[in-house]
Coordinates of C-alpha atoms in Angstrom, one line a residue:
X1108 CA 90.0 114.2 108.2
X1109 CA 92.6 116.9 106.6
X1110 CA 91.9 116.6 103.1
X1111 CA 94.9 116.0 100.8
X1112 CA 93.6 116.4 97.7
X1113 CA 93.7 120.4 97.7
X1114 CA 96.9 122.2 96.9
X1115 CA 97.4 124.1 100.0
X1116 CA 96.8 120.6 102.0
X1117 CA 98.8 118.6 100.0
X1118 CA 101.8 121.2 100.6
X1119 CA 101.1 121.2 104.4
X1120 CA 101.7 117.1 103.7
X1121 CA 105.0 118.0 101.6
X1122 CA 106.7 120.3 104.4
X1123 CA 105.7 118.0 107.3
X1124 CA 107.5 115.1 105.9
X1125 CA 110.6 117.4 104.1
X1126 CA 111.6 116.8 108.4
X1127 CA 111.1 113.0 108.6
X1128 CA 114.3 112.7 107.7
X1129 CA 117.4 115.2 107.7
X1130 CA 117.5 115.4 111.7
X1131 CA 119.0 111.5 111.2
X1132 CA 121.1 111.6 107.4
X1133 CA 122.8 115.1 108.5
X1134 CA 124.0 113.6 111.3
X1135 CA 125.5 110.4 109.9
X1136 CA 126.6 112.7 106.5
X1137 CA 128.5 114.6 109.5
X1138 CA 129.7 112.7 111.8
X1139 CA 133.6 111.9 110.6
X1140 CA 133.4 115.9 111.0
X1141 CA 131.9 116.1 114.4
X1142 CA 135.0 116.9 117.2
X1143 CA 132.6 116.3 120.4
X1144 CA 131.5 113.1 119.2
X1145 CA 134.3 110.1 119.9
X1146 CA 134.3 106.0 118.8
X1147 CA 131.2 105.6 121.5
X1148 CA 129.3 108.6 121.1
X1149 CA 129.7 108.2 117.7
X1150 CA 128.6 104.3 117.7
X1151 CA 125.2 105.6 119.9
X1152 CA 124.3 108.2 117.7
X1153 CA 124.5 105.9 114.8
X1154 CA 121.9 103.4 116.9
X1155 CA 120.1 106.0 118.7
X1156 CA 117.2 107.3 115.6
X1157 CA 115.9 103.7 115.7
X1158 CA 114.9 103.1 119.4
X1159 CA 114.0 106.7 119.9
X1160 CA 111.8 106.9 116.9
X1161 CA 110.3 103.2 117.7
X1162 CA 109.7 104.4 121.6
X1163 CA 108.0 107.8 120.0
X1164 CA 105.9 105.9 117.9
X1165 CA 104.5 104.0 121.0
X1166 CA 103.4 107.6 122.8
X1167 CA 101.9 109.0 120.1
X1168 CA 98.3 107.7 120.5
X1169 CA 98.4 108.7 124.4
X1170 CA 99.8 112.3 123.9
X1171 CA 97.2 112.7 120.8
X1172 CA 94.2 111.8 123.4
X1173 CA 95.4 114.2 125.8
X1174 CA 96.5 117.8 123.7
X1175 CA 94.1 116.5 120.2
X1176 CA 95.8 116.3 116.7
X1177 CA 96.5 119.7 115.8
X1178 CA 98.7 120.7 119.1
X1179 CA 100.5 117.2 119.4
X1180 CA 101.3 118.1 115.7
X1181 CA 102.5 121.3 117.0
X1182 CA 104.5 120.2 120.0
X1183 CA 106.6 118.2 118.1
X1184 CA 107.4 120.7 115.7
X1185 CA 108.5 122.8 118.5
X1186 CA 110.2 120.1 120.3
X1187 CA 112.1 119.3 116.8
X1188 CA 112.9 122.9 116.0
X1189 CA 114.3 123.3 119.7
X1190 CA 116.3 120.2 119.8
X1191 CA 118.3 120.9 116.7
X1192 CA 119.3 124.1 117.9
X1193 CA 120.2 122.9 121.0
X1194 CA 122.2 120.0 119.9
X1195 CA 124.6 122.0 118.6
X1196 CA 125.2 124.4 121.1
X1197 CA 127.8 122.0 123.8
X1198 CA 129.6 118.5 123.9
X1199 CA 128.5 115.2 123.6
X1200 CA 125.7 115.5 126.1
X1201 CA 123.6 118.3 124.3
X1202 CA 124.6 116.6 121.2
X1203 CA 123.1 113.0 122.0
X1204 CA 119.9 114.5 124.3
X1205 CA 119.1 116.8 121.5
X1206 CA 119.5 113.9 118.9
X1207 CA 117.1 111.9 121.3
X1208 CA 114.8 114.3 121.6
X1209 CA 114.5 115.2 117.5
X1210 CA 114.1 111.4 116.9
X1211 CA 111.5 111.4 119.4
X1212 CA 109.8 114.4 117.7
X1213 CA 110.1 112.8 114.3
X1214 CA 108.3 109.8 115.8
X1215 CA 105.1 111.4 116.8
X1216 CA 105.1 113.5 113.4
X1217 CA 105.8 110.1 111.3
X1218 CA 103.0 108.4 113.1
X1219 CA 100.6 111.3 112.6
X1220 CA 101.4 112.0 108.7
X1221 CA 99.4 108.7 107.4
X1222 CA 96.6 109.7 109.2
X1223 CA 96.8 113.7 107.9
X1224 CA 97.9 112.2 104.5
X1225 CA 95.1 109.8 103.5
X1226 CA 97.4 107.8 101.3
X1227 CA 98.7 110.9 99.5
X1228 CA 102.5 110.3 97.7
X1229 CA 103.0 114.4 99.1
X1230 CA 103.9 112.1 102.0
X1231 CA 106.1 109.8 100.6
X1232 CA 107.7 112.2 98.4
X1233 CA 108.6 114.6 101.3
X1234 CA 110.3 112.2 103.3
X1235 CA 112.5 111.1 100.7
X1236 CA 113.4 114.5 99.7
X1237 CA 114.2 115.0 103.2
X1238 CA 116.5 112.2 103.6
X1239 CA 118.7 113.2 100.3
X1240 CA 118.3 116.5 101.2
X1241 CA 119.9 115.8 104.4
X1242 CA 123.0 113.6 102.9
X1243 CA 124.0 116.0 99.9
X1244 CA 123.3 119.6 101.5
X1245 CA 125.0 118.5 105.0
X1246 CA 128.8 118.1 103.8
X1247 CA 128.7 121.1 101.5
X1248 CA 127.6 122.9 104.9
X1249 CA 129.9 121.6 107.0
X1250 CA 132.8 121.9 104.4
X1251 CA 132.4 125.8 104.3
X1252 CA 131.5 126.4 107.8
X1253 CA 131.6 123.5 110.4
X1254 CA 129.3 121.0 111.9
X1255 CA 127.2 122.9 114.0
X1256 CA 126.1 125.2 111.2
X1257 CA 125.9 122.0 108.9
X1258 CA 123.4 119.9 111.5
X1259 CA 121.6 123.6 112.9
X1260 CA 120.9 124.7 109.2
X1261 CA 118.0 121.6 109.7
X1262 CA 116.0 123.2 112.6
X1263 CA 115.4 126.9 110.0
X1264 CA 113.3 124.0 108.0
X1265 CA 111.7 122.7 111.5
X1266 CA 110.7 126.4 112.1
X1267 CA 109.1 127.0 108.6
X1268 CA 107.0 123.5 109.1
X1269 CA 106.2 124.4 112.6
X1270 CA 105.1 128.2 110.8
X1271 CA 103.1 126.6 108.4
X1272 CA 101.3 124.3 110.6
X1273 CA 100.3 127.1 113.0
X1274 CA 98.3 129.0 110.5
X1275 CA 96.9 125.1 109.5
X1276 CA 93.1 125.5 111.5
X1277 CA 90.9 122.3 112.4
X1278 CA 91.5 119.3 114.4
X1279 CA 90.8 115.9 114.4
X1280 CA 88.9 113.0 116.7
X1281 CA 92.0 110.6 117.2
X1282 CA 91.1 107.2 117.5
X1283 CA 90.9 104.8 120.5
X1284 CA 94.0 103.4 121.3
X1285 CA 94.9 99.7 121.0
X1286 CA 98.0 97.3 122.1
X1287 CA 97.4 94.1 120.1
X1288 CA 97.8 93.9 117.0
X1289 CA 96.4 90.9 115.4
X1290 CA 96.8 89.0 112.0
X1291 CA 98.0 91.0 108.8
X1292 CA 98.6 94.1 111.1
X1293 CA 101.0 92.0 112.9
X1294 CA 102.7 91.0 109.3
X1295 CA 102.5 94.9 108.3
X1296 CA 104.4 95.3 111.3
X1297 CA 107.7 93.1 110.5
X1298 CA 107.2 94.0 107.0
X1299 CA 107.7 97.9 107.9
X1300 CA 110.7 96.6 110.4
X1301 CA 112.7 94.7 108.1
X1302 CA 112.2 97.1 104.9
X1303 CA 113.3 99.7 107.5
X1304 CA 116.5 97.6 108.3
X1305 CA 117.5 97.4 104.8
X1306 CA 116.6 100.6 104.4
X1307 CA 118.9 102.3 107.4
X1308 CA 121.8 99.5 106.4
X1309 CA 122.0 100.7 102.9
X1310 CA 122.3 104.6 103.6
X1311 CA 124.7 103.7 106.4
X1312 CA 127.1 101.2 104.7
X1313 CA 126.4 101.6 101.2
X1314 CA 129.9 103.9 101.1
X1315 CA 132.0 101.2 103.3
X1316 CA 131.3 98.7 101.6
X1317 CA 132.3 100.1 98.4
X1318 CA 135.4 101.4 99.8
X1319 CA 136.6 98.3 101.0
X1320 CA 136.3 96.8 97.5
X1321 CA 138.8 99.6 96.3
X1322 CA 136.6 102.0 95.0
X1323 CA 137.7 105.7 95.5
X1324 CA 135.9 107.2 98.5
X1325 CA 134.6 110.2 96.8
X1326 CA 132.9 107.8 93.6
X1327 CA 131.4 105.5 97.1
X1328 CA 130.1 109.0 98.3
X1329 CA 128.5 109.7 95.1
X1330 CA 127.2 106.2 94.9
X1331 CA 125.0 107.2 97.9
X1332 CA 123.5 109.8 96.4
X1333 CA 122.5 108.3 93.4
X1334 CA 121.5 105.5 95.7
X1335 CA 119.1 107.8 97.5
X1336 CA 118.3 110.1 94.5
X1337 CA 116.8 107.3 92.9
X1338 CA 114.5 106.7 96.2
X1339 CA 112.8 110.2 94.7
X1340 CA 110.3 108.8 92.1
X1341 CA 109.8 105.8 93.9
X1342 CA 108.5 107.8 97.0
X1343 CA 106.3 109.9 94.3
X1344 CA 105.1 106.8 92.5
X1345 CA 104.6 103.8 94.3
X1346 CA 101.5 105.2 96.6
X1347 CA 99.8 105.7 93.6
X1348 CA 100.6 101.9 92.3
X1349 CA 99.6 100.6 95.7
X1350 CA 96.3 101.7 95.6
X1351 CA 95.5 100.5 92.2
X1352 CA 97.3 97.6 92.0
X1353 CA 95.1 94.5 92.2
X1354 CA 97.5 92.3 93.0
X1355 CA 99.8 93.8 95.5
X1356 CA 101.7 90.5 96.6
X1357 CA 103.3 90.9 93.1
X1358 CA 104.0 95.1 94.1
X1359 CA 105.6 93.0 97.3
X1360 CA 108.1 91.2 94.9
X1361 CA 108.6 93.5 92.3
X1362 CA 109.8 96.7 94.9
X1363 CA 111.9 94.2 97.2
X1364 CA 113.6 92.8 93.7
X1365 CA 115.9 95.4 93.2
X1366 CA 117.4 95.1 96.4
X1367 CA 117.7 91.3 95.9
X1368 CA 119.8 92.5 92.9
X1369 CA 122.1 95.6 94.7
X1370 CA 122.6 93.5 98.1
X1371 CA 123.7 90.1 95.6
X1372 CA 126.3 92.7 93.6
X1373 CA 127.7 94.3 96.3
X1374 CA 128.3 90.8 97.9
X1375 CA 129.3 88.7 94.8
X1376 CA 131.4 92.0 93.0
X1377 CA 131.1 95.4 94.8
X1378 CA 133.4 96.9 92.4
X1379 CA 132.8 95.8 89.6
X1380 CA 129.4 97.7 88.8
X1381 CA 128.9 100.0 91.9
X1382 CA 127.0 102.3 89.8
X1383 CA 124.4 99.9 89.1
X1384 CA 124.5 98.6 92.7
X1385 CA 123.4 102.2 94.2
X1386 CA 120.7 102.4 91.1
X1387 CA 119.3 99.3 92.3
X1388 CA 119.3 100.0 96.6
X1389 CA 117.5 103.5 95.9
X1390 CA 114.9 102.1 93.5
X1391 CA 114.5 99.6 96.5
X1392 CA 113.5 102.2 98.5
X1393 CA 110.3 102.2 96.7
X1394 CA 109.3 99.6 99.8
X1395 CA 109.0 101.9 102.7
X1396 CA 106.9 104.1 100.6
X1397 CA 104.5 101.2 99.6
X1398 CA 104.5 100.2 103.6
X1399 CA 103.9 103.6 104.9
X1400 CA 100.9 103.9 102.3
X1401 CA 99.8 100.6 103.0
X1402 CA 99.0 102.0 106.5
X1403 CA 97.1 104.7 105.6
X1404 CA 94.3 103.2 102.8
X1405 CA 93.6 100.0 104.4
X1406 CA 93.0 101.1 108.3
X1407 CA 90.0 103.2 107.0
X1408 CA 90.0 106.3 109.5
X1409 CA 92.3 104.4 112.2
X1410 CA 95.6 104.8 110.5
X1411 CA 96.9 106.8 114.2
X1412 CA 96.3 103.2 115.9
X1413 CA 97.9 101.1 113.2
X1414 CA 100.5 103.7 112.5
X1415 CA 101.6 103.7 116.2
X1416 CA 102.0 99.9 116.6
X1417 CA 103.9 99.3 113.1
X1418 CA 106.1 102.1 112.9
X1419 CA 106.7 101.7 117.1
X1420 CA 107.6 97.9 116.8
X1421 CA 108.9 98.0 113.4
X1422 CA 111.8 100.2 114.1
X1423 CA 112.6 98.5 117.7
X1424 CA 112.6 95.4 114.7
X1425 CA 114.8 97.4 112.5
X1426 CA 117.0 98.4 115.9
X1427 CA 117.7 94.9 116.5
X1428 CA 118.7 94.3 112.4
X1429 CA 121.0 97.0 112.5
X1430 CA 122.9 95.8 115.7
X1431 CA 122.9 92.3 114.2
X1432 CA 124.6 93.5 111.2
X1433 CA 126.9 95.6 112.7
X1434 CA 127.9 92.6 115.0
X1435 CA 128.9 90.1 112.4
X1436 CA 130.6 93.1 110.6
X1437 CA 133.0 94.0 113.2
X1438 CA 133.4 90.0 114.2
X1439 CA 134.3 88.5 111.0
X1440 CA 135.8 91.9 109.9
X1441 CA 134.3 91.2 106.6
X1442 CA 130.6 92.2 104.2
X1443 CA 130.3 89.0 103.4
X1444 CA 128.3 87.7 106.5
X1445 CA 126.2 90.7 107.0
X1446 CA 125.3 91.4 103.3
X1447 CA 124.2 87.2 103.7
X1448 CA 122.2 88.1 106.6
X1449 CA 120.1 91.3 104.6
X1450 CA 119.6 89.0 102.0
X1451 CA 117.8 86.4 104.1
X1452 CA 115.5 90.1 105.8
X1453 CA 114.8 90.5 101.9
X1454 CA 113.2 87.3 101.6
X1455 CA 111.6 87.7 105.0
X1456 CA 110.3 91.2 103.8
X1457 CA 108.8 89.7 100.8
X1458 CA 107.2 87.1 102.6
X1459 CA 105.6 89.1 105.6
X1460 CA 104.2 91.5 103.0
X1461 CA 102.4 88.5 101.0
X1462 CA 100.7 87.9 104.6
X1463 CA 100.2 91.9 105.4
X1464 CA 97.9 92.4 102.0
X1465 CA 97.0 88.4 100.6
X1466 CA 94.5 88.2 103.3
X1467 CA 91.2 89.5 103.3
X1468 CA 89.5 92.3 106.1
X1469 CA 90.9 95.0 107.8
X1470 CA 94.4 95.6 108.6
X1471 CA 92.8 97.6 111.8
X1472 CA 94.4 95.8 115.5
X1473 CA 92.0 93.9 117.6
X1474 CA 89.8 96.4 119.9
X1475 CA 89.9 100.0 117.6
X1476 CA 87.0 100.6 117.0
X1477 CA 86.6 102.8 113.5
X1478 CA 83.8 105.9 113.3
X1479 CA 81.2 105.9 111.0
X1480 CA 81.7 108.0 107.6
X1481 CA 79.3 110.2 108.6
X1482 CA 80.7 111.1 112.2
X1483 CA 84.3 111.6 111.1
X1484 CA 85.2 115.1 111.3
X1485 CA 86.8 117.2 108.1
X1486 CA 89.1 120.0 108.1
X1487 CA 89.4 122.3 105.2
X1488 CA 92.5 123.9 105.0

């Protein structure tokens, strides 16, 4: 397995996940800007990343039996650098294919990178970096030149991942594929989904919200970034808590409290402390990171299998959340409903990851079956 203890490795992990991200938070950073993209275009794109990335998690076992690790890897670098070029180029048509197809390219890399990472927070770390980078460097983009160069700027990084990757040598052995997941792997799975809701409901209301309170839009705006800035250490940190925490059913609590405490302010009084309300959504952000590593150090050497079926139902999970929310939103015409109904996926979250690490075995699904240590291959890179 690619080793991501080593410098060079470790960076290949960093630029890999630097593209989780900024394909999605460009867009929506964009979008009020975007003249091809009207009320319904504009309401698909917003759903589109979450059923596109679920459906790409699903494929990614099959397409890594056929081509191997290193060249499905490689594919959807190319099919990432190629879509956000092209998206750019027309109407609403290129614009939503090309979104498609990037979401469909970050799937299969997402799935890959616990497998390549090994539980490494280079992982964790890039993909948050990627999803600020995506919000704050977007407007500034679009502001001096115009969308497309704002949303195209993102395939130049696609390009230097896809360059990097190429002179990456080695491949791996993926492991068999499975369908049923069974007991905790089953509870990872709606953990990953309804952090994932939360998570994609914060960077996509956080500024609404605060705006209908009667806070200025530009101090909302900034409350976003500090709401994802503060993500940063917790994507760097929390891998390395979650292995060598003892008693991760308390990490469970302690990473899904401060959302408890930024979802409660924002319903109760949005504007009365909306500083501390973004402080408190970004550090609970820390969740996805201890999910995705979660993944990685307890499947052993199948984290491709596990990966697949977690991050593929977890975000058709998350898909549904979002258009739940958004439902109540725009029927009651209020944040009061909706912010009610993420605090009861909060409580859901904390209690599906008590049963995703309280019990004892494997988190591997029924059927996969796991290579010896001594028969797994290694690449040095």
């Amino acid at each position: 397995m690619l080793r991501a203890t080593t410098t060079v490795s470790t960076a290949v992990i960093f630029v890999l996940a630097v593209n989780l991200r900024p394909a999605v938070t460009s867009l929506g950073a964009a979008l009020p800007d975007i003249s091809v993209a009207g009320d319904l275009v504009a309401a698909v794109l917003v759903a589109l990343p979450l059923w596109a990335i679920g459906l790409g998690g699903w494929a990614t076992p099959w397409l890594c039996g056929r081509l191997g690790t290193h060249r499905t890897v490689s594919v959807a670098l190319a099919g990432l650098v190629l879509s956000l070029t092209g998206r750019v180029l027309g109407g609403s048509v290129p614009l939503l294919a090309g979104t498609a197809l990037a979401c469909l390219s970050i799937a299969v890399l997402g799935t890959m990178l616990p497998l390549l990472a090994g539980g490494s927070a280079a992982f964790t770390l890039g993909l948050g970096l990627g999803s600020t980078a995506g919000a704050l460097v977007t407007p500034t983009a679009v502001l001096s030149t115009s969308w497309r160069t704002g949303l195209g700027l993102w395939a130049v990084v696609a390009l230097v991942a896809q360059l990097v990757w190429h002179r990456t040598p080695g491949d791996f052995v993926p492991p068999r594929r499975t369908t049923t997941p069974a007991g905790t792997a089953a509870a990872l799975t709606l953990h990953f989904g309804l952090i994932s809701t939360v998570t994609f409901l914060v960077m996509g209301w956080l500024p609404g919200i605060l705006r209908d309170a009667g806070v200025p839009a530009t101090t909302a705006g900034a409350c976003l970034a500090l709401s994802m800035a503060m993500g940063l250490p917790m994507m760097w940190l929390v891998p390395g808590w979650t292995r060598r925490c003892r008693t991760p059913s308390l990490l469970v609590v302690a990473l899904a409290a401060p959302n408890v405490i930024g979802v409660t302010g924002l319903l109760v009084a949005p504007a009365a402390a909306p500083w501390l309300w973004a402080v408190a959504t970004g550090t609970g952000m820390g969740a996805l990171a201890f999910a995705l590593t979660t993944i990685s150090v307890r499947s052993k050497g199948s984290s491709l299998a596990l990966s697949a079926v977690v991050q593929g139902v977890g975000y058709v999970i998350a898909g549904f959340g979002v258009l739940a929310c958004g439902w109540l939103h725009t029927d009651t015409g209020t944040w009061r409903t909706p912010l009610l109904l993420v605090l009861a996926i909060l409580a859901g979250q904390i209690l599906s990851g008590h049963l995703a690490v309280s019990r004892p075995g494997s988190l591997l699904p029924r059927g996969l079956t796991v290579p010896r240590p001594g028969k797994l291959p290694e690449v040095e890179v």
